Amino acid sequence: MSKRDYYEVLGVSKTADATELKKAYRKLAKQYHPDVNKDAGAEDKFKEINEAYEVLSDPQKKASYDRFGHNGPQGGFGGGGFSFEDVMGQSGFGSIFEEMFGGGFRRDPNAPRKGDDYSQQYVLTLKEAFEGKEITVTGVDGTSKTIDVPAGVRNGMDLRLKGLGGPGHNGGPTGDLYIKILIQGEKDYERQGHDVFTKVDIDYIDFLSGAEVNFTMFNGEKVSFDLPPLSKPASTIRIKGKGFVVMNSNHRGDLYIQLNPKMPKKLSKKAKKAIDELKKEV
């Protein structure tokens, strides 16, 4: 599950100033407030609106979001959603609600309320993220549940498990549990979106003569390709369809291989003579 862009949530442009942000927030918060809007999904929408405003109304958080997106520089924004009490307790939100509801707004303490949302982190290897993995998580009440993390999951992505959060209040529904996926790096491999980048050492003579290159990827898959004669050192070969799967689709990213020349540590007299002859030929 991926989050919507905060600007899209509030319906404003990225150049919106503080006044425009507040105006958009006031309008949407009043429309989707749980005590005003009883439609299914209104409370989740209300939380999403508050999360977006909480980030975009803070200059520091806004600058970080504009640069890094939802993942943030160190762990991300909006770990597990907002409860009503969270929102009202934040600086600025209380006064906005007082303005919207004429200063006399009070939430009915006996009204059914959804339980608190919680979050956990789960670390996957690059191989597990590439292939997908079955994991077992434990909810707040001790209930364990096995879920399939899909192949192609991204670093920092939140998976939402409904009903595994805190207990509801006054007969309200149970909160949710958010699993934030963190992916370990893999030596000599880099993931960019759905594509994978790596480097392969090639004997220097193969750049001239051409060769069949074989190597094994981080997930154990065998990869081979033909290196054409007179290939340029440090050039990049692209192999289609060998990258990460695009979640919920049949499409895959690509594998990009940088060709690094592997030089011999020493040359025999025979090799030196052969190179001298080659120089004359080329």
Coordinates of C-alpha atoms in Angstrom, one line a residue:
M1 CA 0.0 0.0 0.0
S2 CA 1.5 3.3 -1.0
K3 CA 0.4 6.7 0.3
R4 CA -1.1 9.5 -1.8
D5 CA 0.9 12.6 -2.5
Y6 CA 0.3 15.1 0.3
Y7 CA -0.4 18.0 -2.1
E8 CA -2.9 15.8 -4.0
V9 CA -4.6 15.0 -0.6
L10 CA -5.2 18.7 0.1
G11 CA -5.8 19.6 -3.5
V12 CA -3.2 22.3 -3.7
S13 CA -0.1 22.9 -5.8
K14 CA 3.5 22.5 -4.6
T15 CA 3.8 26.3 -4.6
A16 CA 0.9 26.8 -2.2
D17 CA 1.6 29.2 0.7
A18 CA 0.6 28.8 4.3
T19 CA -2.7 30.6 3.8
E20 CA -3.7 28.4 0.9
L21 CA -2.7 25.2 2.8
K22 CA -4.8 26.3 5.8
K23 CA -7.8 27.2 3.7
A24 CA -7.7 23.8 1.9
Y25 CA -7.2 22.0 5.1
R26 CA -10.1 23.7 6.9
K27 CA -12.5 22.9 4.1
L28 CA -11.6 19.2 3.9
A29 CA -11.3 18.7 7.6
K30 CA -14.8 20.1 8.2
Q31 CA -16.1 18.0 5.4
Y32 CA -14.7 14.7 6.6
H33 CA -14.7 15.2 10.4
P34 CA -16.1 12.0 12.0
D35 CA -18.6 13.9 14.0
V36 CA -19.9 15.6 10.9
N37 CA -19.5 12.9 8.2
K38 CA -20.8 9.4 9.1
D39 CA -20.0 7.9 5.8
A40 CA -17.8 4.8 5.7
G41 CA -14.2 5.8 5.2
A42 CA -14.6 9.4 6.4
E43 CA -12.4 8.8 9.4
D44 CA -9.6 7.4 7.4
K45 CA -9.9 10.3 5.0
F46 CA -9.9 12.7 7.9
K47 CA -6.6 11.1 9.2
E48 CA -5.0 11.4 5.7
I49 CA -6.0 15.1 5.5
N50 CA -4.5 15.8 8.9
E51 CA -1.3 13.9 8.2
A52 CA -0.8 15.8 5.0
Y53 CA -1.4 19.2 6.7
E54 CA 0.8 18.3 9.6
V55 CA 3.7 17.8 7.3
L56 CA 3.1 20.6 4.7
S57 CA 2.3 23.3 7.3
D58 CA 5.7 22.7 9.0
P59 CA 8.5 24.4 6.9
Q60 CA 11.1 21.9 7.9
K61 CA 9.0 18.8 7.3
K62 CA 7.7 20.3 4.1
A63 CA 11.2 20.9 2.8
S64 CA 12.2 17.3 3.7
Y65 CA 9.0 15.9 2.1
D66 CA 9.6 17.9 -1.1
R67 CA 13.1 16.4 -1.3
F68 CA 12.7 12.8 -0.1
G69 CA 8.9 12.1 -0.5
H70 CA 7.1 9.9 2.0
N71 CA 10.2 8.0 3.1
G72 CA 11.8 11.1 4.5
P73 CA 15.6 11.3 5.2
Q74 CA 15.4 9.1 8.3
G75 CA 12.4 6.9 8.6
G76 CA 9.6 8.8 7.0
F77 CA 6.4 10.7 7.7
G78 CA 3.1 9.5 9.2
G79 CA 4.1 6.2 10.8
G80 CA 0.7 4.7 11.6
G81 CA -1.9 7.4 11.0
F82 CA -3.7 9.8 13.4
S83 CA -6.3 9.4 16.1
F84 CA -8.6 12.2 16.9
E85 CA -6.7 12.9 20.1
D86 CA -3.4 13.0 18.2
V87 CA -4.8 15.7 16.0
M88 CA -6.3 17.8 18.7
G89 CA -3.2 17.6 20.7
Q90 CA -1.0 19.1 18.0
S91 CA -0.1 22.8 18.0
G92 CA -2.4 24.7 15.6
F93 CA -5.0 22.0 15.1
G94 CA -7.1 22.9 18.2
S95 CA -7.5 26.5 17.2
I96 CA -8.4 25.6 13.7
F97 CA -11.2 23.3 14.9
E98 CA -12.4 26.0 17.3
E99 CA -12.7 28.4 14.4
M100 CA -14.5 25.8 12.2
F101 CA -17.0 24.8 14.9
G102 CA -17.5 28.2 16.5
G103 CA -15.4 27.6 19.6
G104 CA -17.9 25.3 21.1
F105 CA -16.9 22.0 19.5
R106 CA -16.8 19.0 21.8
R107 CA -16.6 15.4 20.8
D108 CA -19.1 13.1 22.4
P109 CA -17.1 11.0 24.9
N110 CA -19.6 8.2 24.6
A111 CA -19.5 8.0 20.8
P112 CA -18.0 4.9 19.2
R113 CA -14.4 5.4 18.2
K114 CA -11.9 3.4 16.3
G115 CA -9.0 2.0 18.2
D116 CA -5.5 3.4 17.8
D117 CA -3.3 2.5 14.8
Y118 CA 0.1 1.0 15.5
S119 CA 3.2 0.5 13.4
Q120 CA 6.0 -2.1 13.3
Q121 CA 9.1 -2.4 11.1
Y122 CA 10.1 -5.5 9.2
V123 CA 13.5 -5.9 7.6
L124 CA 13.9 -7.8 4.3
T125 CA 17.0 -8.7 2.3
L126 CA 17.2 -7.5 -1.3
K127 CA 16.6 -11.1 -2.4
E128 CA 13.4 -11.4 -0.2
A129 CA 12.1 -8.1 -1.6
F130 CA 12.9 -9.3 -5.2
E131 CA 11.1 -12.6 -4.7
G132 CA 8.5 -11.8 -2.1
K133 CA 8.3 -13.4 1.4
E134 CA 5.8 -14.8 3.8
I135 CA 6.1 -13.2 7.2
T136 CA 4.3 -13.6 10.5
V137 CA 3.3 -10.4 12.5
T138 CA 1.8 -10.1 15.9
G139 CA -1.0 -7.6 16.6
V140 CA -1.5 -5.5 19.8
D141 CA -3.7 -8.2 21.3
G142 CA -1.2 -10.9 20.7
T143 CA -2.9 -12.3 17.6
S144 CA -0.5 -13.6 15.0
K145 CA -1.1 -13.4 11.3
T146 CA 0.8 -14.7 8.4
I147 CA 0.9 -12.4 5.3
D148 CA 2.6 -12.4 1.9
V149 CA 4.8 -9.5 1.3
P150 CA 4.6 -9.1 -2.5
A151 CA 7.6 -9.4 -4.8
G152 CA 8.8 -5.9 -5.8
V153 CA 7.9 -4.2 -2.5
R154 CA 9.8 -0.9 -2.1
N155 CA 11.9 0.3 0.8
G156 CA 9.8 2.3 3.3
M157 CA 6.5 1.0 2.0
D158 CA 3.6 0.6 4.5
L159 CA 1.5 -2.6 4.5
R160 CA -1.8 -2.1 6.3
L161 CA -3.3 -4.9 8.3
K162 CA -6.9 -4.0 9.3
G163 CA -8.1 -4.9 12.8
L164 CA -4.7 -5.7 14.3
G165 CA -4.3 -2.4 16.1
G166 CA -5.7 -1.1 19.4
P167 CA -9.2 -2.0 20.7
G168 CA -12.1 0.2 19.8
H169 CA -13.8 2.5 22.2
N170 CA -17.5 2.4 23.1
G171 CA -18.1 -0.4 20.5
G172 CA -16.0 1.2 17.8
P173 CA -13.9 -0.8 15.4
T174 CA -10.4 -2.1 16.2
G175 CA -7.5 0.0 14.9
D176 CA -5.0 -1.1 12.2
L177 CA -1.4 -2.3 12.2
Y178 CA 1.0 -0.8 9.7
I179 CA 4.1 -2.8 8.7
K180 CA 6.9 -0.6 7.4
I181 CA 9.1 -2.6 5.1
L182 CA 12.9 -1.8 5.3
I183 CA 15.2 -3.4 2.8
Q184 CA 18.8 -4.2 3.4
G185 CA 21.4 -3.3 0.8
E186 CA 23.3 -5.9 -1.1
K187 CA 27.0 -5.6 -1.9
D188 CA 27.7 -4.7 -5.5
Y189 CA 24.0 -4.1 -6.3
E190 CA 21.9 -1.0 -6.3
R191 CA 18.1 -0.8 -6.8
Q192 CA 16.6 2.3 -8.6
G193 CA 12.9 2.0 -8.8
H194 CA 12.3 -1.4 -10.5
D195 CA 15.7 -1.5 -12.1
V196 CA 18.9 -3.2 -10.8
F197 CA 22.4 -1.9 -11.3
T198 CA 25.6 -3.9 -10.8
K199 CA 29.2 -4.2 -12.1
V200 CA 30.9 -7.2 -13.7
D201 CA 34.7 -7.6 -14.2
I202 CA 35.6 -8.5 -17.7
D203 CA 39.1 -9.7 -18.9
Y204 CA 40.6 -6.8 -20.8
I205 CA 41.3 -9.0 -23.9
D206 CA 37.6 -9.9 -24.1
F207 CA 36.8 -6.3 -24.8
L208 CA 38.7 -6.7 -28.0
S209 CA 37.8 -10.2 -29.1
G210 CA 34.3 -10.4 -27.6
A211 CA 33.1 -13.2 -25.3
E212 CA 30.1 -14.9 -23.6
V213 CA 29.8 -13.5 -20.1
N214 CA 28.2 -15.5 -17.3
F215 CA 27.6 -14.5 -13.7
T216 CA 25.1 -15.1 -10.9
M217 CA 22.8 -12.4 -9.5
F218 CA 22.2 -11.8 -5.8
N219 CA 19.1 -14.0 -5.9
G220 CA 21.0 -16.9 -7.4
E221 CA 19.7 -16.5 -10.9
K222 CA 22.2 -17.2 -13.7
V223 CA 22.7 -14.5 -16.2
S224 CA 24.6 -14.6 -19.5
F225 CA 25.1 -12.2 -22.4
D226 CA 27.3 -11.9 -25.4
L227 CA 29.9 -9.2 -25.2
P228 CA 30.5 -7.8 -28.8
P229 CA 34.1 -7.4 -30.0
L230 CA 35.6 -4.0 -29.5
S231 CA 33.3 -3.2 -26.6
K232 CA 34.2 -0.1 -24.6
P233 CA 35.4 -0.6 -21.0
A234 CA 33.1 0.9 -18.4
S235 CA 30.2 0.8 -20.9
T236 CA 26.8 -0.5 -19.7
I237 CA 24.8 -3.5 -20.9
R238 CA 21.0 -3.5 -20.4
I239 CA 19.2 -6.8 -20.0
K240 CA 15.4 -6.3 -20.2
G241 CA 13.1 -8.0 -17.7
K242 CA 15.7 -9.0 -15.2
G243 CA 14.9 -6.3 -12.6
F244 CA 12.2 -6.1 -9.9
V245 CA 8.7 -7.0 -10.7
V246 CA 6.2 -4.1 -10.8
M247 CA 3.8 -5.0 -8.0
N248 CA 0.4 -6.3 -9.1
S249 CA 1.5 -6.6 -12.7
N250 CA 3.4 -8.8 -15.1
H251 CA 6.0 -6.1 -15.9
R252 CA 9.6 -6.1 -14.6
G253 CA 12.4 -3.6 -14.5
D254 CA 15.7 -4.1 -16.2
L255 CA 19.2 -5.2 -15.2
Y256 CA 22.0 -2.7 -16.0
I257 CA 25.6 -4.1 -16.0
Q258 CA 28.6 -1.9 -16.0
L259 CA 31.6 -3.6 -17.6
N260 CA 34.8 -3.2 -15.7
P261 CA 38.1 -4.2 -17.3
K262 CA 40.0 -6.8 -15.3
M263 CA 43.7 -6.3 -15.9
P264 CA 46.3 -9.1 -15.4
K265 CA 48.7 -8.7 -12.5
K266 CA 51.7 -9.6 -14.7
L267 CA 52.5 -10.5 -18.3
S268 CA 54.6 -13.4 -19.5
K269 CA 57.2 -12.9 -22.2
K270 CA 54.9 -14.7 -24.6
A271 CA 52.0 -12.4 -23.7
K272 CA 54.1 -9.3 -24.1
K273 CA 55.2 -10.5 -27.5
A274 CA 51.6 -11.2 -28.5
I275 CA 50.6 -7.7 -27.4
D276 CA 53.4 -6.2 -29.4
E277 CA 52.2 -8.1 -32.5
L278 CA 48.6 -6.9 -31.8
K279 CA 49.8 -3.3 -31.6
K280 CA 51.2 -3.6 -35.1
E281 CA 48.0 -5.1 -36.4
V282 CA 45.6 -2.5 -35.0

